[in-house]
XYZ file of C-alpha atoms in Angstrom:
196
model
C -1.665 57.008 41.997
C -3.540 53.808 42.818
C -6.046 54.555 40.034
C -3.236 54.906 37.479
C -1.628 51.653 38.626
C -4.953 49.778 38.414
C -5.606 51.235 34.954
C -2.127 50.169 33.762
C -2.629 46.635 35.131
C -6.060 46.316 33.491
C -4.711 47.672 30.199
C -1.793 45.199 30.317
C -4.123 42.254 30.990
C -6.477 43.353 28.198
C -3.522 43.718 25.796
C -2.184 40.236 26.652
C -5.621 38.648 26.221
C -6.197 40.292 22.846
C -2.708 39.244 21.702
C -3.413 35.653 22.762
C -6.674 35.636 20.835
C -4.868 36.898 17.738
C -2.341 34.069 18.029
C -5.123 31.474 18.320
C -6.939 32.921 15.322
C -3.792 32.739 13.158
C -2.933 29.175 14.199
C -6.490 27.914 13.564
C -6.762 29.701 10.237
C -7.324 27.784 7.019
C -4.360 27.534 4.663
C -3.647 30.538 2.469
C -3.033 28.140 -0.416
C -6.035 28.076 -2.783
C -5.491 24.402 -3.685
C -5.918 22.877 -0.216
C -8.705 22.814 2.347
C -9.625 20.906 5.478
C -12.482 18.424 5.064
C -14.838 16.517 7.293
C -14.023 12.779 7.106
C -17.733 11.917 7.104
C -18.158 13.574 3.696
C -16.026 10.773 2.205
C -17.747 7.984 4.140
C -14.795 7.611 6.505
C -16.746 7.132 9.710
C -15.836 3.585 10.691
C -12.641 1.738 9.831
C -12.718 -2.050 9.435
C -10.131 -4.815 9.126
C -10.529 -7.316 6.267
C -8.556 -10.496 5.546
C -8.178 -11.643 1.932
C -6.656 -15.027 1.080
C -5.822 -15.311 -2.615
C -3.338 -17.088 -4.854
C -0.967 -15.216 -7.174
C 0.154 -17.064 -10.315
C 3.431 -15.947 -11.932
C 3.470 -17.543 -15.383
C 6.745 -17.002 -17.250
C 6.493 -19.803 -19.816
C 3.915 -21.033 -22.299
C 1.908 -19.371 -25.057
C 0.442 -16.638 -22.833
C 2.856 -15.643 -20.040
C 1.608 -13.263 -17.340
C 5.122 -12.049 -16.453
C 7.315 -10.519 -19.168
C 10.967 -9.597 -18.770
C 11.371 -5.934 -19.732
C 14.940 -5.366 -18.489
C 17.429 -8.239 -18.602
C 20.163 -8.418 -15.985
C 23.521 -7.057 -17.150
C 25.943 -9.703 -18.423
C 28.532 -11.075 -16.016
C 26.603 -9.996 -12.921
C 25.866 -11.963 -9.795
C 24.088 -15.318 -9.837
C 20.958 -13.583 -8.466
C 20.163 -11.847 -11.811
C 20.528 -8.483 -10.075
C 18.916 -5.780 -12.239
C 16.275 -7.972 -13.918
C 12.811 -6.369 -14.181
C 9.535 -8.118 -15.089
C 6.164 -6.510 -15.768
C 3.245 -8.602 -14.498
C -0.448 -9.103 -15.096
C -0.799 -12.208 -12.918
C -4.081 -14.011 -12.238
C -5.395 -13.941 -8.656
C -7.502 -16.979 -7.793
C -9.446 -18.342 -4.817
C -7.503 -21.603 -4.746
C -3.938 -22.688 -5.484
C -4.916 -24.219 -8.842
C -4.792 -21.873 -11.820
C -8.156 -23.341 -12.868
C -9.873 -22.118 -9.671
C -12.113 -19.047 -9.747
C -10.283 -15.867 -10.745
C -11.085 -12.867 -8.507
C -8.630 -10.341 -9.923
C -5.225 -9.621 -11.384
C -1.935 -8.466 -9.865
C -0.652 -5.731 -12.154
C 2.720 -4.037 -11.736
C 6.333 -5.158 -11.750
C 9.041 -6.831 -9.742
C 12.758 -6.258 -9.940
C 15.719 -8.268 -8.696
C 17.093 -5.790 -6.157
C 19.654 -7.879 -4.260
C 23.159 -8.990 -5.231
C 23.383 -11.426 -2.318
C 20.106 -13.397 -2.505
C 16.900 -13.597 -4.503
C 15.283 -10.458 -3.102
C 12.681 -8.648 -5.156
C 11.328 -5.133 -5.053
C 7.617 -5.621 -5.794
C 5.163 -2.884 -6.780
C 1.702 -4.045 -7.768
C -2.005 -3.351 -7.638
C -4.347 -6.201 -6.839
C -7.197 -5.235 -9.187
C -10.360 -7.099 -8.163
C -13.018 -8.187 -10.658
C -15.387 -10.038 -8.357
C -18.371 -9.116 -6.166
C -18.604 -5.811 -4.346
C -14.839 -5.286 -4.732
C -15.080 -5.277 -8.554
C -13.106 -2.252 -9.786
C -11.315 -1.664 -6.467
C -7.573 -2.129 -5.955
C -5.146 -2.834 -3.119
C -1.564 -1.597 -3.590
C 1.376 -3.652 -2.306
C 4.914 -2.268 -2.344
C 7.871 -3.899 -0.637
C 10.736 -6.357 -0.439
C 10.153 -10.038 -1.105
C 12.902 -12.452 -0.030
C 11.658 -15.196 -2.319
C 13.237 -18.211 -0.609
C 12.123 -17.295 2.920
C 9.256 -19.478 4.118
C 7.078 -16.481 5.048
C 7.564 -12.948 3.774
C 5.802 -9.744 4.734
C 5.163 -6.721 2.545
C 3.261 -3.512 3.292
C -0.120 -2.577 1.863
C 0.314 1.122 1.152
C -3.065 2.155 -0.262
C -5.769 1.383 -2.734
C -8.697 2.715 -4.702
C -12.470 2.313 -4.774
C -13.532 0.530 -1.587
C -9.881 0.583 -0.469
C -9.255 4.341 -0.469
C -6.944 5.190 2.446
C -6.153 1.474 2.912
C -3.157 0.297 4.905
C -1.962 -3.024 6.228
C 0.328 -5.859 5.271
C 0.553 -9.023 3.194
C 1.926 -12.338 4.426
C 3.320 -14.281 1.484
C 4.082 -18.027 1.179
C 5.230 -19.865 -1.942
C 2.915 -22.812 -2.658
C 4.617 -24.104 -5.793
C 7.770 -23.155 -7.700
C 9.100 -24.822 -10.865
C 12.881 -24.274 -10.951
C 13.055 -25.192 -14.667
C 10.428 -22.716 -15.908
C 10.379 -20.127 -13.120
C 6.577 -20.419 -12.877
C 5.238 -19.985 -9.331
C 2.051 -20.054 -7.299
C 2.134 -17.900 -4.180
C -0.404 -17.590 -1.353
C -1.154 -13.999 -0.298
C -2.874 -13.265 3.002
C -3.735 -9.555 2.972
C -4.724 -7.856 6.232
C -6.196 -4.498 5.237
C -7.574 -1.613 7.310
C -10.032 0.378 5.210
C -13.320 2.290 5.403
């Protein structure tokens, strides 16, 4: 009788162990989907993440012979005083200094839309496309809310391309100059970007 009891106990333990191993094999298994696979980060050069700070000036030029911001959707008539609904496409110069004549390092390409009925609050979606130095051809993507008349605004950096693949961070934004008659503006962007 003791031999049968020992055999049953050993069999039960062996069964439980083999079942556990089967569970671990299934949970560690690659996806059954043919379009996805796990990769080693090192294959993409993602070994060491760094934090970079970029200080650049964004020039929104609405007037003149060659505007960099074009209205593509006007606000509906008889709407709020904030021009709620207005959309502008941009290809704004990015320079090293606050003067438009300073060295251009890239362009901010995207759009902004008046997204608030209560205040001047923009939804901004843009790529900072760099044309200078080792960052030439790389982009940083900014997407967020910009309360234009706040002294300092913050918007998220949500990604990028080239040297900024897998980028994340934030932008601190301060208006340097705004012409109420023309709508032209110069804005300082401090971008704090984690990237590989």
